Amino acid sequence: MAVTMNDVARAAGVSLKTVSNVLNDYEFIRPATKQRVHDAIAELGYEANLTARSLRSGKTRMLGLVLSDLSAPYYAELASRLMTVASRRGYRVLVEQSGAAAESELTALQGPFRQLTDGLLFTPLAMEADAVASRRGSKPVVLLGEHIVDPRFDLVTMKNEEAATAVTAHLLAAGRRRIAVVGARSEESAGTSGLRLNGYRKALDDAGITFDPALVAPGEWRRDSGAAAVAGLLDSGIPFDAVFGLNDALALGAMHELLVRGVKVPQDVAVAGFDDIDEARFASPSLTTVSPGMDEIAERSIGLLIDRIEGLETADDGVHVEAGFMLKIRESAP
Amino acid sequence: MAVTMNDVARAAGVSLKTVSNVLNDYEFIRPATKQRVHDAIAELGYEANLTARSLRSGKTRMLGLVLSDLSAPYYAELASRLMTVASRRGYRVLVEQSGAAAESELTALQGPFRQLTDGLLFTPLAMEADAVASRRGSKPVVLLGEHIVDPRFDLVTMKNEEAATAVTAHLLAAGRRRIAVVGARSEESAGTSGLRLNGYRKALDDAGITFDPALVAPGEWRRDSGAAAVAGLLDSGIPFDAVFGLNDALALGAMHELLVRGVKVPQDVAVAGFDDIDEARFASPSLTTVSPGMDEIAERSIGLLIDRIEGLETADDGVHVEAGFMLKIRESAP
DNA sequence: CTGTTTCATTACATCGTTGCAGATGTTGGC
DNA sequence: GCCAACATCTGCAACGATGTAATGAAACAG
C-alpha cells in the first residue's frame, strides 16, 4: 500500500541500499545520485517505515516516562516540558502511569513498555534501589526524584533539603513558630518527603526551635489529602501558625480547608508549598513556594538519558544532577 | 540476545509457527501442545517482540492523542483518564502536543506520529474540517472537542451550549445582570468558545437581557489570560457583576485578579467556569463550574476509537457522542 | 601500464514475527 | 478397511528497513 524504499529505488534507478544510504547520510554518494533519490522521495511522498527501521536497528527513538499520575499538576507540567525537550532531539516520550504501586512500577520497568523505548525516565515511588537495580535491564535508565539515591543510578533531582530549609526559614523569619507539615510519609526517612522534612527540621534547629511531631501530618500528595490533614489538625486543637505543604497540591488543599474554616491566610496561618506549579501563582492568596528548577530538570534528564542512549555519556558510576531552586515569596506567606 | 519464538519452539519441540499460533489463540491446538509451549515460554522468560509483531501485522496497539498542551489541567486530567481506559483494552496512548498550531496539527495528522499508532484521538484547534478530511489518512480518527463538527468525522464532545446556558442561567437566577465572558475567540463563531458563548447568549435571551459585546473579553485558555482579561475589564471601567470563564483556568485566573484588586468574590462579582478540574474544588472561594462528564468522554472516545480500529464499529457516517454535564455550584457563585 | 587506494554502488542476509497454503494425523461413516 | 472430513501442525514467504561484504569504477602512484 504505502510507498517503500523499493519503490523509491526503482523510481530513482538505484538500488534499495543506496536509498537507505542516502537517508542515513552515508558519506560516499555522488551528489547527483543523492539528488535523484531525494527527487524520487519527494515525488512519491515516501516516508520511512519506523517499525521496520526499529526492528532492524533495535532503536525506537522513544523515551519511556514512568510517573505515578499524569493528572497531578507537577507531573503534568514536567511531562509537557520533557516532551518538548525530547522532541528537539528527535525523540518522543511514551508515558506510563504507575499509580505509585510497586507492581505497576515493576511492569513498567520490565514489561513490554521497555521494549518500546530506548531508555527510561523513571520516578520510583514504591520500588527500592536493589529491586530496581536487579531489574533495570540493559537499556539506560535515569531516575527522577529522590526515592532512590544510589551511585549505581543516573539521577536528576532537586535541592529538596536546602529548599525546604529555605521555605521554613522564611516562615520562621516572619515570626511563625508552630509550623505544621502536611504530606509526610511516615514509612520513609529518605525519599522526597523525608528530605523535605529534614530540611524543615534543620531550619527549626538553626532557629533553636524544638521539633514537635504532633505538627507533622501524613497524607498522599494531593489537594484533598492536604485539606483532610489540615481538618485533622484543626479538629485536634493543636495550635499552629503556619502550614508547610510538602508539595503545592497539598498546600493548596490545606489552604482551602483553612479558608473554609474561617482561618485567615496569612494573618492567622501562613501557608507555603513546594513545586511552584502554575496554579500556585493564581491561587488566592497566591502561594509562597519553591520553584525547583523544572526547566533545568527537564533539560538535564532528557539530555542525560539521550546521551546514555547514544553513547555520548559513558561514566561508569551514576551521574547525579541537582537542579537549583528559587524561593517564591507570595501572599500566603509574605 | 533476547529469547525469540524460535528458542521457545525448540524448547517446546514444536515449530515456530505453532508457538505463534498459541500466542494468537488459534483455535485448533491440542491442550497438551499449548501447555508445552506455555511451559517453554515461562521457562525461558520469553516476551514477544512488539516491533516485529507490528511490522508483520501492521498494528502497534498504540493510540495517538493530539492536544495543545499537556500542562493545561483539563488536558492533563483527560489524558490521564484516557490512558487508564485504553490500558484496560490493551492499548497504550502516545501523546503529541500541538500547541494549537495548524502546522503541528498537520504533522501530527500526517507525519511519522501516525505510523506509530493504530488510530488517533485528535483535538483540532487550528485546522479546519476540509483540511483534516483530506489528510486524515486511512486509519481511524476520532475528534475531541467541537472545533470541527462534521458528519464525516467521529466525534466525542460535551453539551457545551446547554451547559453554558445552565451556568449563565444560574448566575442570572442569583441576580447577576452584567456577566462578563472571558476567553472568547473572536475569529470563531462555532468551536468550543463559540458554542459556550452561544449558550451564554441564549440564557441572556431567555431572561430578556440584552447582550453587551463590551462584556466579552478574548484570551487564550490559560490562567494568566483570564487574569489579564479581567484586569482589562476593570481598567476600562465597564461595570460587571459576574465573570463566566469559558474554562476553569480562565475563571481561576480571573478570580485571582479580582481578589488581588480587592473585588470580593462572590459578593461584588460572582465567578463561574467550565470543566470542573480538580483545582476548582479547592480554589478559594471554590469555583462554580460545569462538570462536562470527563469520565464518560474518556470511556466513549477510547471505546469508539478502538471499535473502529478493530472493526466493531462500522457506521459509514461519523458517530457523534455527547456526554452529559452537571452544574457544580460552589462558593464563587452560590 | 599495472597495482593499489579510494569512491560509489550493490546483493544478500537478517531483525522476529504473522499470513497463507499445504502437510500430516485422526476420526467417523458406511 | 477405505475415504472424506476435520483437527492439528508445519514450512515458506513476507513485512520494510539496515549491516556486512563484495563488486565495479575511477584515481593515483611508481
XYZ file of C-alpha atoms (C1' of nucleotides) in Angstrom:
728
model
C 0.000 0.000 0.000
C 2.386 2.582 1.240
C 5.453 3.660 -0.673
C 8.523 1.677 0.285
C 12.208 2.143 -0.202
C 11.994 -0.282 -3.051
C 9.603 1.973 -4.909
C 11.910 4.890 -4.377
C 14.871 2.845 -5.547
C 13.086 1.860 -8.706
C 11.966 5.403 -9.397
C 15.451 6.769 -8.859
C 17.112 3.988 -10.813
C 19.342 2.930 -7.955
C 19.429 0.033 -5.570
C 17.356 -0.146 -2.437
C 20.503 0.082 -0.366
C 21.533 3.316 -1.973
C 18.257 4.854 -0.920
C 18.931 3.641 2.583
C 22.405 5.107 2.401
C 21.092 8.462 1.303
C 18.638 8.526 4.168
C 21.313 7.588 6.660
C 23.760 10.209 5.486
C 26.292 7.753 4.244
C 29.405 9.624 3.238
C 30.199 8.384 -0.224
C 27.330 9.160 -2.505
C 27.600 11.217 -5.618
C 25.659 14.462 -5.312
C 23.789 13.630 -8.496
C 22.669 10.290 -7.091
C 21.637 11.853 -3.834
C 19.607 14.358 -5.766
C 17.845 11.726 -7.807
C 16.957 9.828 -4.692
C 15.635 12.912 -2.984
C 13.615 13.772 -6.037
C 12.102 10.323 -6.111
C 11.296 10.551 -2.421
C 9.588 13.873 -2.907
C 7.733 12.700 -5.968
C 6.416 9.537 -4.390
C 5.870 11.062 -0.990
C 7.914 8.357 0.604
C 8.087 8.157 4.410
C 10.347 5.706 6.131
C 8.584 2.921 7.956
C 9.561 3.435 11.560
C 8.535 -0.021 12.639
C 10.751 -1.710 10.104
C 13.572 0.605 10.990
C 13.127 -0.223 14.650
C 13.101 -3.928 14.036
C 16.300 -3.776 12.074
C 18.141 -1.179 14.110
C 16.861 -2.042 17.550
C 16.109 1.601 18.270
C 12.689 3.164 18.596
C 13.571 6.788 19.260
C 11.067 6.798 22.042
C 11.774 7.505 25.674
C 9.688 5.999 28.444
C 8.440 8.172 31.251
C 7.116 6.424 34.320
C 5.313 8.542 36.857
C 2.537 7.967 39.314
C -0.260 10.020 37.818
C -0.341 12.395 34.912
C -3.216 14.343 36.397
C -1.014 15.565 39.247
C -0.104 19.089 38.153
C 3.583 18.766 38.893
C 3.857 15.684 36.720
C 1.685 17.146 34.014
C 3.863 20.224 33.780
C 7.016 18.148 33.912
C 5.791 15.723 31.262
C 4.873 18.575 28.987
C 8.353 20.057 29.210
C 10.051 16.690 28.860
C 8.150 16.037 25.663
C 9.129 19.388 24.269
C 12.789 18.941 25.108
C 12.856 15.386 23.808
C 11.301 16.365 20.520
C 14.090 18.849 19.937
C 16.470 15.921 19.893
C 14.226 13.815 17.728
C 12.703 11.614 20.385
C 9.152 11.046 21.519
C 8.006 10.348 25.053
C 5.732 7.484 25.953
C 4.119 7.933 29.352
C 3.140 5.168 31.728
C 1.243 5.811 34.949
C 2.263 3.631 37.847
C -0.130 4.891 40.487
C 2.904 4.703 42.782
C 2.301 0.949 43.056
C 5.327 -1.328 43.189
C 3.653 -3.829 40.925
C 2.998 -1.273 38.189
C 6.468 0.127 38.530
C 7.848 -3.331 38.033
C 5.881 -3.988 34.878
C 6.881 -0.589 33.542
C 10.491 -1.455 34.242
C 10.436 -4.974 32.877
C 7.401 -5.418 30.714
C 6.694 -4.694 27.085
C 6.793 -0.979 27.812
C 10.508 -1.301 27.990
C 10.809 -2.752 24.505
C 9.068 0.215 23.028
C 11.584 2.676 24.364
C 15.307 3.244 24.027
C 15.615 4.461 27.595
C 13.594 5.221 30.651
C 12.932 8.241 32.820
C 11.734 6.571 35.933
C 10.197 8.153 39.007
C 10.322 5.341 41.526
C 7.936 5.777 44.415
C 7.419 2.267 45.670
C 10.314 0.108 44.474
C 13.621 0.133 46.299
C 17.109 0.518 44.899
C 18.095 -3.160 44.856
C 14.864 -4.206 43.221
C 15.302 -1.607 40.515
C 18.985 -2.408 40.100
C 18.331 -6.073 39.516
C 15.570 -5.479 37.001
C 16.612 -2.448 35.126
C 17.728 -4.362 32.099
C 20.406 -3.220 29.728
C 18.928 -0.035 28.344
C 19.654 3.285 30.067
C 17.547 4.351 32.995
C 17.611 7.803 34.533
C 15.857 8.187 37.832
C 13.841 11.252 38.725
C 13.074 12.302 42.263
C 14.836 11.060 45.323
C 13.089 7.966 46.463
C 16.199 6.153 45.317
C 19.559 7.861 45.646
C 22.253 5.405 44.795
C 25.585 5.613 42.995
C 24.510 2.808 40.704
C 21.939 5.031 39.024
C 21.879 8.180 37.000
C 19.708 10.613 38.852
C 18.261 14.033 38.258
C 16.830 15.701 41.271
C 16.381 18.964 43.072
C 17.697 20.550 46.237
C 14.894 19.235 48.413
C 16.551 19.639 51.725
C 18.057 23.060 51.143
C 14.896 24.363 49.572
C 12.722 23.053 52.384
C 15.079 24.684 54.845
C 14.784 27.944 52.941
C 10.991 27.878 52.959
C 10.851 27.002 56.616
C 13.425 29.648 57.482
C 11.307 32.134 55.602
C 8.277 31.216 57.693
C 10.345 31.452 60.848
C 11.746 34.814 59.846
C 8.185 36.046 59.545
C 7.663 35.115 63.159
C 5.928 31.760 62.751
C 6.818 29.337 65.475
C 4.471 26.386 65.125
C 4.749 25.242 61.553
C 2.651 22.228 60.665
C 3.887 19.933 57.904
C 1.434 18.088 55.716
C 2.178 15.184 53.415
C 4.792 13.337 55.430
C 5.190 9.684 54.603
C 5.782 8.033 57.911
C 7.399 4.986 56.369
C 10.223 6.804 54.679
C 13.010 8.761 56.251
C 14.744 9.320 52.955
C 12.792 9.938 49.775
C 11.329 13.235 48.751
C 9.138 13.585 51.773
C 11.953 12.577 54.129
C 14.365 15.066 52.603
C 11.931 17.921 52.697
C 11.077 17.041 56.261
C 14.774 17.024 57.110
C 15.103 20.446 55.590
C 12.238 21.630 57.711
C 13.825 20.215 60.868
C 17.150 21.732 60.005
C 15.587 25.181 59.766
C 13.926 24.631 63.128
C 17.243 23.557 64.625
C 19.017 26.542 63.177
C 16.411 28.749 64.808
C 16.648 26.854 68.084
C 13.080 25.643 67.938
C 12.114 22.208 69.171
C 10.567 19.864 66.648
C 7.043 18.846 67.585
C 5.953 15.583 65.957
C 2.334 16.461 66.616
C 2.648 19.076 63.894
C 3.516 16.512 61.242
C 0.531 15.154 59.362
C 0.752 12.336 56.843
C -1.047 12.313 53.516
C -0.946 11.471 49.853
C 0.341 14.312 47.718
C -2.990 15.559 46.523
C -5.203 18.536 47.234
C -7.825 16.502 49.045
C -5.298 14.979 51.415
C -3.903 18.415 52.179
C -7.377 19.541 53.083
C -8.014 16.442 55.165
C -4.726 16.823 57.005
C -5.494 20.393 57.984
C -9.005 19.424 59.009
C -7.464 16.837 61.300
C -5.068 19.329 62.806
C -7.790 21.890 63.408
C -10.104 19.326 64.906
C -7.430 18.036 67.221
C -6.967 21.513 68.621
C -3.208 21.505 68.200
C -2.199 25.122 67.729
C -0.192 26.114 64.670
C 0.539 29.354 62.890
C 1.842 28.078 59.570
C 1.478 25.117 57.247
C 4.231 23.781 55.040
C 2.761 21.559 52.357
C 5.384 19.151 51.108
C 4.122 19.911 47.656
C 1.875 22.563 46.178
C -1.157 20.352 45.782
C -1.069 19.585 49.488
C -0.503 23.224 50.371
C -3.370 24.373 48.170
C -5.693 21.782 49.655
C -4.580 22.821 53.099
C -5.116 26.473 52.349
C -8.573 25.762 51.043
C -9.546 23.993 54.228
C -8.168 26.789 56.374
C -10.147 29.397 54.487
C -13.304 27.306 54.558
C -12.966 27.092 58.317
C -12.574 30.829 58.584
C -8.883 30.778 59.364
C -7.228 33.761 57.717
C -4.266 33.166 55.437
C -1.679 34.509 56.031
C -2.802 36.503 59.064
C -3.712 33.557 61.286
C -1.832 30.837 59.483
C 0.751 31.233 56.764
C 0.932 28.595 54.040
C 3.848 27.524 51.906
C 4.272 24.771 49.359
C 6.832 23.189 47.108
C 6.992 22.862 43.292
C 5.755 26.197 42.007
C 3.149 24.781 39.706
C 1.350 27.381 37.618
C -1.665 27.123 39.865
C 0.344 28.474 42.810
C 0.691 31.891 41.231
C -3.023 32.188 40.702
C -4.308 30.804 43.954
C -5.926 33.257 46.307
C -3.952 34.181 48.208
C -1.137 33.284 45.863
C 1.065 30.556 47.259
C 4.547 31.004 48.602
C 6.528 28.064 47.368
C 9.788 26.771 45.985
C 10.488 26.663 42.316
C 12.579 23.530 41.917
C 14.040 24.327 38.546
C 11.695 22.270 36.446
C 13.119 23.514 33.164
C 16.576 22.547 34.264
C 15.341 19.158 35.411
C 13.665 18.570 32.075
C 16.717 19.635 30.090
C 19.209 17.699 32.122
C 17.252 14.495 32.499
C 16.389 14.231 28.831
C 19.922 15.256 27.921
C 21.483 12.683 30.191
C 19.190 9.912 29.057
C 19.737 10.575 25.383
C 23.483 10.897 25.914
C 23.454 7.487 27.530
C 21.404 6.039 24.698
C 23.676 7.480 22.070
C 26.831 6.634 23.958
C 27.839 10.247 24.487
C 27.817 9.831 28.242
C 29.923 6.923 29.430
C 30.538 7.476 33.135
C 30.611 4.125 34.914
C 29.031 5.441 38.040
C 25.687 7.109 38.048
C 25.684 10.764 37.138
C 23.857 12.848 39.715
C 22.387 16.185 38.728
C 20.809 18.550 41.176
C 18.866 21.476 39.807
C 18.926 24.843 41.514
C 15.900 26.218 43.304
C 14.304 29.587 43.931
C 12.111 30.677 46.768
C 8.930 32.299 45.502
C 7.510 34.539 48.163
C 3.868 35.313 47.599
C 0.821 36.344 49.573
C 0.182 33.144 51.508
C 3.391 33.657 53.472
C 4.885 37.035 52.776
C 20.369 -11.668 22.618
C 16.785 -11.835 23.710
C 14.718 -15.005 23.627
C 12.807 -15.411 20.388
C 9.932 -17.535 19.268
C 12.431 -19.843 17.678
C 14.017 -20.578 21.032
C 10.626 -21.299 22.506
C 9.753 -23.545 19.592
C 12.925 -25.519 20.015
C 12.422 -25.842 23.759
C 8.840 -26.968 23.338
C 9.661 -29.281 20.455
C 7.217 -27.666 18.083
C 7.505 -25.408 15.093
C 7.909 -21.690 15.343
C 4.526 -21.256 13.767
C 2.836 -23.299 16.439
C 4.235 -21.017 19.079
C 2.857 -18.108 17.130
C -0.481 -19.870 16.910
C -0.591 -20.470 20.619
C 0.104 -16.836 21.316
C -2.561 -15.740 18.886
C -5.207 -18.041 20.300
C -5.529 -20.116 17.191
C -8.432 -22.459 17.612
C -7.033 -25.869 16.764
C -4.227 -26.632 19.138
C -4.136 -29.616 21.403
C -4.241 -28.648 25.072
C -1.078 -30.642 25.674
C 0.778 -28.732 22.978
C -0.471 -25.454 24.256
C 0.733 -26.406 27.687
C 4.190 -27.335 26.490
C 4.515 -24.056 24.672
C 3.392 -22.110 27.692
C 5.842 -24.006 29.851
C 8.667 -23.234 27.486
C 7.674 -19.591 27.422
C 7.670 -19.446 31.192
C 10.927 -21.291 31.487
C 12.779 -19.138 29.004
C 11.105 -15.931 30.066
C 10.082 -15.249 26.504
C 8.442 -11.959 25.654
C 7.076 -11.269 22.217
C 8.945 -8.659 20.227
C 6.387 -5.938 19.710
C 8.292 -4.276 16.930
C 8.444 -7.409 14.861
C 4.817 -8.084 15.541
C 3.955 -4.564 14.439
C 5.948 -4.841 11.282
C 4.252 -8.059 10.309
C 0.746 -7.298 11.492
C 0.634 -3.600 10.748
C -0.786 -2.891 14.208
C 1.004 -1.139 17.037
C -1.635 -1.237 19.748
C -0.931 2.375 20.418
C -3.398 5.219 20.169
C -2.308 8.730 19.337
C -3.591 11.642 21.353
C -3.118 15.088 19.906
C -3.819 18.011 22.183
C -2.492 21.502 22.501
C -0.633 21.318 25.775
C -0.380 18.617 28.370
C 0.281 21.118 31.115
C -3.222 22.548 30.784
C -5.087 20.916 33.660
C -8.087 19.870 31.639
C -5.925 18.045 29.134
C -3.737 16.546 31.821
C -6.731 15.119 33.621
C -8.260 13.923 30.380
C -5.032 12.311 29.188
C -4.642 10.522 32.476
C -8.106 9.007 32.217
C -7.704 8.152 28.551
C -4.534 6.265 29.299
C -6.220 4.335 32.070
C -9.201 3.411 29.933
C -7.037 2.484 26.959
C -4.836 0.229 29.021
C -7.878 -1.755 30.085
C -8.342 -2.681 26.453
C -4.691 -3.407 25.919
C -3.685 -0.183 24.218
C -1.176 2.494 25.095
C -1.529 6.190 24.431
C 1.145 8.250 22.758
C 0.693 11.963 23.338
C 1.660 14.723 20.952
C 1.429 18.395 21.844
C 0.362 20.651 19.018
C 0.453 23.999 20.764
C -2.801 24.627 18.893
C -0.738 25.428 15.805
C -2.070 24.314 12.440
C 1.357 23.256 11.317
C 1.888 20.961 14.305
C -1.585 19.572 13.951
C -0.834 18.739 10.376
C 2.381 16.897 11.161
C 0.630 15.009 13.936
C -2.066 14.027 11.470
C 0.197 13.092 8.593
C 3.698 12.618 9.863
C 5.509 9.695 11.390
C 3.401 10.022 14.523
C 0.594 8.487 12.579
C 2.560 5.366 11.703
C 3.206 4.644 15.325
C -0.454 4.484 16.199
C -3.451 2.436 15.111
C -5.796 5.351 15.495
C -5.943 8.924 16.576
C -7.774 10.946 19.189
C -7.454 14.363 17.750
C -8.338 17.682 19.342
C -8.252 20.062 16.399
C -7.910 23.681 17.378
C -6.447 25.281 14.309
C -7.157 23.045 11.316
C -10.497 23.114 9.588
C -12.755 20.260 8.621
C -11.800 20.021 4.962
C -8.115 20.140 5.686
C -8.460 17.366 8.236
C -10.741 15.350 5.978
C -8.303 15.400 3.102
C -5.345 14.420 5.235
C -6.700 12.069 7.767
C -5.358 9.010 6.040
C -6.899 5.588 6.270
C -6.628 4.811 9.954
C -9.467 5.759 12.284
C -9.614 9.251 13.703
C -11.929 10.325 16.483
C -12.211 14.031 17.079
C -12.461 15.529 20.513
C -13.917 18.923 21.246
C -16.050 20.892 18.872
C -13.774 22.945 16.734
C -14.835 20.623 13.939
C -18.348 19.250 13.913
C -18.946 17.421 10.706
C -20.808 14.278 9.710
C -17.668 12.953 8.057
C -15.978 12.504 11.429
C -16.476 10.506 14.554
C -16.738 12.967 17.369
C -16.956 12.855 21.110
C -17.936 16.052 22.738
C -19.896 17.628 25.538
C -23.034 19.704 25.855
C -21.238 22.990 25.580
C -24.148 25.141 24.685
C -26.641 23.687 27.147
C -24.109 23.674 29.924
C -23.078 27.247 29.271
C -26.732 28.221 29.288
C -27.158 26.454 32.601
C -24.203 28.227 34.197
C -25.299 31.574 32.895
C -28.891 30.968 33.970
C -27.578 30.130 37.395
C -25.741 33.436 37.574
C -28.833 35.265 36.368
C -31.013 33.486 38.888
C -28.695 34.781 41.572
C -29.457 38.286 40.391
C -26.400 38.966 38.281
C -27.162 41.138 35.302
C -23.840 42.115 33.806
C -21.962 38.901 33.225
C -18.561 39.293 31.622
C -17.246 36.446 29.496
C -13.531 35.777 29.283
C -11.754 33.595 26.761
C -13.801 34.297 23.675
C -12.068 33.636 20.388
C -13.212 36.398 18.146
C -12.398 34.501 14.995
C -14.684 31.588 15.629
C -18.422 31.535 15.905
C -18.553 27.771 16.142
C -15.923 25.851 18.048
C -15.859 25.369 21.773
C -15.672 29.025 22.558
C -18.407 29.881 20.072
C -20.750 27.239 21.447
C -20.228 28.252 25.023
C -20.738 31.851 24.053
C -23.956 30.907 22.284
C -25.109 29.178 25.409
C -24.389 32.290 27.361
C -26.329 34.434 24.929
C -29.225 32.038 24.933
C -29.511 32.305 28.707
C -29.448 36.075 28.412
C -32.163 35.969 25.772
C -34.282 33.639 27.875
C -34.012 36.148 30.688
C -34.743 39.039 28.393
C -31.387 40.673 28.901
C -29.583 42.444 26.111
C -26.216 41.081 25.107
C -23.429 43.599 25.602
C -20.370 42.916 23.438
C -18.282 45.115 25.706
C -18.522 42.366 28.310
C -16.850 39.816 26.096
C -13.077 39.609 26.517
C -10.855 37.483 24.332
C -7.982 35.390 25.630
C -6.073 32.158 25.425
C -7.443 29.478 27.716
C -4.916 29.870 30.469
C -4.901 31.304 33.966
C -2.751 34.262 33.016
C -5.036 35.295 30.168
C -8.022 35.092 32.484
C -6.259 37.423 34.863
C -5.255 39.775 32.057
C -8.766 39.848 30.651
C -10.262 40.827 33.985
C -7.564 43.421 34.502
C -8.551 44.916 31.177
C -12.228 44.974 32.086
C -11.578 46.576 35.436
C -9.261 49.150 33.938
C -11.731 50.040 31.252
C -14.310 50.839 33.898
C -17.039 48.731 32.323
C -19.264 47.601 35.154
C -19.923 43.875 35.654
C -21.196 41.746 38.492
C -20.155 38.298 37.319
C -17.484 36.616 35.219
C -18.017 33.484 33.203
C -14.683 31.955 32.313
C -15.065 29.808 29.232
C -12.904 27.275 31.013
C -11.751 26.829 34.575
C -8.219 28.035 34.020
C -9.570 31.328 32.707
C -12.076 31.590 35.536
C -9.419 30.884 38.144
C -7.079 33.449 36.657
C -9.936 35.921 36.521
C -10.875 35.250 40.104
C -7.305 35.738 41.185
C -7.152 39.131 39.544
C -10.444 40.204 41.077
C -9.284 39.272 44.541
C -5.924 40.929 44.065
C -7.734 44.115 43.130
C -9.864 43.918 46.236
C -13.042 42.909 44.423
C -14.973 40.475 46.621
C -15.983 37.130 45.144
C -18.862 36.359 45.106
C -20.239 39.438 46.883
C -19.145 42.015 44.315
C -18.555 39.743 41.372
C -19.540 36.109 41.036
C -17.254 33.796 39.043
C -18.069 30.642 37.180
C -16.017 28.383 34.979
C -16.258 25.318 32.804
C -14.567 21.885 33.065
C -14.589 21.104 36.768
C -10.907 20.369 37.010
C -9.808 19.171 40.426
C -8.349 22.566 41.171
C -11.824 24.152 41.001
C -12.980 22.350 44.134
C -10.014 23.587 46.097
C -9.801 27.152 44.921
C -10.723 29.817 47.420
C -13.501 30.523 47.064
C -14.243 27.213 45.420
C -15.274 27.603 41.825
C -18.767 27.162 40.464
C -18.402 25.338 37.199
C -19.694 22.698 34.856
C -18.564 19.126 35.039
C -18.565 18.037 31.411
C -18.552 14.309 32.041
C -14.880 13.696 31.568
C -15.110 10.055 32.563
C -17.812 9.492 30.021
C -15.803 11.311 27.382
C -12.769 9.187 28.120
C -14.730 5.948 28.040
C -16.645 6.745 24.911
C -13.841 8.200 22.870
C -11.439 5.366 23.588
C -14.239 2.865 23.108
C -15.251 4.340 19.790
C -11.716 4.603 18.514
C -10.821 1.038 19.437
C -14.090 -0.238 18.000
C -13.202 1.461 14.732
C -9.716 0.009 14.794
C -10.967 -3.466 15.482
C -13.845 -3.194 13.046
C -16.524 -3.451 15.713
C -17.963 -0.101 14.761
C -18.769 0.192 11.082
C -21.132 3.129 10.740
C -20.435 4.910 7.467
C -21.196 8.310 8.828
C -19.392 9.754 11.764
C -20.677 8.682 15.144
C -21.353 11.645 17.388
C -21.327 11.210 21.128
C -22.278 13.943 23.538
C -21.532 13.411 27.191
C -23.875 14.639 29.879
C -22.973 17.550 32.127
C -23.558 18.593 35.705
C -23.624 22.043 37.170
C -21.366 22.271 40.205
C -22.472 25.129 42.373
C -19.787 26.262 44.750
C -18.779 29.357 46.675
C -17.669 31.583 43.826
C -21.230 31.801 42.549
C -23.652 30.292 45.002
C 50.670 0.149 -17.945
C 49.992 -2.257 -13.768
C 48.774 -2.421 -8.930
C 46.803 -0.182 -5.143
C 43.761 3.038 -2.994
C 39.642 5.443 -2.725
C 34.972 6.251 -4.037
C 30.295 4.683 -5.225
C 27.098 1.304 -5.507
C 25.055 -3.190 -4.968
C 23.489 -8.125 -3.465
C 22.255 -10.750 0.138
C 21.239 -11.960 4.679
C 18.796 -10.557 8.625
C 15.742 -8.419 12.542
C 11.275 -11.573 14.898
C 7.047 -12.035 13.866
C 2.379 -13.443 11.170
C -0.378 -14.958 6.790
C -1.062 -18.389 3.610
C -1.150 -22.704 1.894
C -0.170 -27.171 2.477
C 1.166 -31.479 5.037
C 0.177 -34.820 8.349
C -2.573 -37.241 11.634
C -7.093 -38.710 13.444
C -11.846 -39.713 13.437
C -16.122 -41.499 11.784
C -19.398 -43.157 8.319
C -20.515 -46.921 5.641
C -10.841 -51.049 5.656
C -11.183 -47.025 2.781
C -12.144 -42.269 2.023
C -13.860 -37.981 3.339
C -13.830 -34.590 6.716
C -11.823 -32.430 10.169
C -8.291 -31.311 13.545
C -3.585 -30.165 14.257
C 0.699 -28.723 12.950
C 4.418 -27.014 9.790
C 7.308 -24.530 6.019
C 7.937 -20.707 3.431
C 7.426 -16.086 2.206
C 6.818 -11.596 3.598
C 6.534 -7.075 6.420
C 10.422 -2.799 5.174
C 14.219 -1.455 6.628
C 19.801 -1.831 7.799
C 24.578 -4.266 8.236
C 28.162 -6.669 6.034
C 30.798 -7.732 2.477
C 31.654 -7.615 -2.126
C 31.876 -5.544 -6.624
C 32.736 -2.088 -10.131
C 34.707 2.220 -11.439
C 37.796 5.951 -11.097
C 42.101 7.978 -9.413
C 46.691 7.786 -8.357
C 51.495 6.272 -7.666
C 55.518 4.228 -9.470
